Amino acid sequence: MGICVNDMADQPNDPRAGRLRDSSRSMTASSKAGATYYLNPLLAGPPDGWEAHFRRAARMGFEAVLLAPPFVPDEAGNLFRIRDHARLHPSLGGGDAFEALAMAARTARDAGLRLLLDLALSRSAADSALAAEHPDWFVAAGDGATMRFLGPDDVTVSWWTGMIGRFQDAGIAGFRCDGAHEVPPAVWRHVIGMARARDPEAMFICWALGAQPADLAGLAGCGFDYAASSSCYWDFRAGWLNEDADRITAIAPSIATPEPLFGARAATDADLARRAMASRRALALAAHYGSALLVPMGFEFGASEPMDPHYGDPREFADLAASPPLDLGRDIAAAITRRSRQAKFYQGEAARVVSPPWADIAVLLRGTAQRPGAVLLANASLDRPASRDRSTIITEIGGSGGQLQRFDQKQPVAEVEMVGLAPGEALLCRLAPLPPVKMAAPPRQAEAATAWPRIAIENVTPSVDGGRFPVKRIVGERVVVEADLLCDGHDNLSADLLWRAADEQGWQRAPMRLLNNDRWTASLPLERLGRAEVSIEAWKDVFASLADEITKKHAARVATLLETEEGIAMLRQAAARTEGDASAAFAKLLAAIDVGDANMKRELLIQEETVALMRATAERQFAVILSPSIPVDAERQAAGFASWYEIFPRSASNDEHRHGTFDDVIARLPAIRAMGFDVLYFPPIHPIGRKNRKGRNNVLHAEPDDPGSPYAIGSDEGGHDAINPALGTLEDFLRLRDAASENGLEIALDFAIQCAPDHPWLTQHPEWFDWRPDGSIKYAENPPKKYEDIVNVDFYAPGAKPALWRALRDVVLFWVRQGVRIFRVDNPHTKPFPFWEWMIGDIRGRYPDVMFLAEAFTRPKLMYRLAKIGFSQSYTYFTW
């Protein structure tokens, strides 16, 4: 039977076959169907009622309808175990199947659709007429029979090519090949080739879900138009989807479904809102993921019961369509329209998951990193919202960056950094390119570039912020300087380390030597206290390069006569422009060269003495000097280490009823020195304010004889440049200074920028303070501590700039002129950095031996900033 059918269908002169082939070709589009509706005939009813389903599919924008097998099934009613391909299923009215298919194809064509049909080449009903007639064609397989294929020339293949020909003659435009992996690839190549010979537009869909990777690999190159994706089983988190896509697209571009054809529906949740979220998310994934889209019958109505290949009741489907739980028709139509308008995005490979596995928002890219097309963002959870960083998503997409926009709009997905999605939300986006930054080229750029340095001086150490702040060392130390010196080509470089004191004009030099990996080094001595400048000069050493070339060529037994003559010419040029000792050295060298043979000339030319002489006198090609230079502050030994003894002079009397004086301190100097101390440190020695004076143990009210806190500086007796009369006079202080020096001690004074409420500055310079609306000044606080006896100046008050700054500088200068060279600064991190940088620079520019110590209990990076702007030491307490 099959052979006769095959022969008839292949006869070119058969009028019926030719007419059907022509009509099929006339309705075939130039491209394969991109959106297909899957029709289950058990739910659709007899063929004369299929037109309504075709019209509904056409209204949603589908290009084709794929028909599940409408034939007589096996005893169990399994549509895919066919008893007779020539007869319709009894529930469809029976009758001639080919006539019914021809009528259905015409009806579909009238609706603007192509009609496709399910095929299961290897499966048959165990009690089929074909199995009874040709039992040797089959092997038993569970609940049915499996057709065996011995090769493309086997009679079983001939039977199927004939049957497919009859389907094509009836107007069937393509086939879904269910269980494609169960059929040898060679058979598929033959079957598909024969079908395409009849109709070049015949479409074949490879359906091999659940097949082993090796079986899938064999289907590549068989001629399939599409291959089924497993994306409908993906949970939006697991990491296997890209691997599945690689296997599928090796066969053909993928076709995706929002739910399995005969399996669990997307809309199964008891909660209708969750069903809607799950269905729309599944549709968004399928429409975005595959090169073609296949939607099962009933999905558009939110069907929750899976289709059954054994049973279907058209009345139940009619009831579903009349009162659908969901209306997804508009969503499907919008997805198909979008796919049609952006067809270029859906050709070729499947979308790729570019987000990491288990991300809360899955990111699927269709296109490439270089040319991204559409991007789907999907919340993996149906229960909670999710968010991800927008820049992270753009980075995952790759390419040259851009703006993430809603696909159908030119609006950004998120104005803020986080992209948020509601539970189950799927958002289709595009990565809109942003124009690259264009820099206006300066005029005559090429000409200017010819003068740019060829040699780079990089990564210079030591250096603080690239020379913004000085490096600190102790006078007498050697400073080891290193730098990377880089130049194009293979020529030798030479470099000198340069240094000078800030008050000198000329530079001192020392040759730098190569360490390794373009790293050069030299050192310099710090012989004077104060600021020094350090720089580097580097140049291409042409003569050293030539000497190196001659040495290498001679070792390789390559002639060097011409190179030697070039070198001698360079010597003569250098000799002509030198004088003194260098001129005499050149004369002696050239005299020896003139009388020597070729070997002697070469050896004299490349010897170390000659290279060194040329280094010192030759013109320095492409020389570059490091700019700006690196400042280095050479401080005295006490900046490196000193042991301090803190003493309150008013407590030095050894009598609690008598206020101590400077003379009492003088009496204790030998004992202090005997303990090994270097520095004698005084807290503020200035007059103490009386307004809001603190009493014993920090009580708010002082008794008449309470001295108050020395940090409440200033009264009618003076301010920061005055001495508390109870301690003595300025002459007494100077006598103490001299006595301390005789005992090997240096005095350090506390510099506390704060005022008692009766400090003279409040009346003389009220513009230096920040007054409140009620005419008061806020007292100092460091919660939970309160200092009612102290008010602070305002460095940036209009009247304080720069008068206050200069006044504070002058306070320091006053004490420096009294012989004080060390200042312990109270809480400098609460005062402006620019003030300290200016003031310390001003003082040290006049008196390089002055040191400032920071008493700043604050964060490490603030401490480092204080060190950079001029403080020599930081203050540390040790508690034993």
Coordinates of N, CA and C in Angstrom, one line a residue, residues 686-690 693 714-719 721-726 758 760:
H686 N 49.4 80.2 79.5 CA 48.8 81.6 79.3 C 47.8 81.9 80.4
P687 N 47.4 83.2 80.5 CA 46.4 83.6 81.5 C 45.1 82.8 81.3
I688 N 44.4 82.5 82.4 CA 43.2 81.6 82.4 C 42.0 82.5 82.6
G689 N 41.0 82.3 81.8 CA 39.8 83.1 81.9 C 39.1 82.9 83.2
R690 N 38.3 83.9 83.6 CA 37.6 83.8 84.8 C 36.1 83.6 84.5
R693 N 34.6 79.9 84.7 CA 35.8 79.1 85.1 C 35.3 77.8 85.8
G714 N 43.1 83.0 78.0 CA 42.8 84.4 77.8 C 42.0 85.0 78.9
S715 N 42.4 86.2 79.3 CA 41.7 87.0 80.3 C 42.2 88.5 80.1
D716 N 41.8 89.4 81.0 CA 42.2 90.8 80.8 C 43.7 90.9 81.0
E717 N 44.4 89.8 81.4 CA 45.8 89.8 81.6 C 46.6 89.4 80.3
G718 N 45.8 89.0 79.3 CA 46.4 88.7 78.0 C 45.9 87.4 77.4
G719 N 46.4 87.1 76.2 CA 45.9 85.9 75.5 C 47.0 84.9 75.2
D721 N 49.8 85.0 73.6 CA 51.2 85.5 73.6 C 51.6 86.0 75.0
A722 N 50.8 85.8 76.0 CA 51.0 86.2 77.4 C 51.3 85.0 78.3
I723 N 51.8 85.3 79.5 CA 52.1 84.2 80.5 C 51.2 84.5 81.7
N724 N 50.7 83.4 82.2 CA 49.9 83.4 83.5 C 50.8 84.1 84.6
P725 N 50.4 85.2 85.1 CA 51.3 85.9 86.1 C 51.6 85.0 87.3
A726 N 50.8 84.0 87.6 CA 51.1 83.1 88.7 C 52.3 82.2 88.5
D758 N 36.4 85.4 78.2 CA 36.9 86.8 78.4 C 38.3 87.0 77.8
P760 N 40.9 88.5 75.2 CA 40.9 89.8 74.6 C 40.4 89.8 73.2

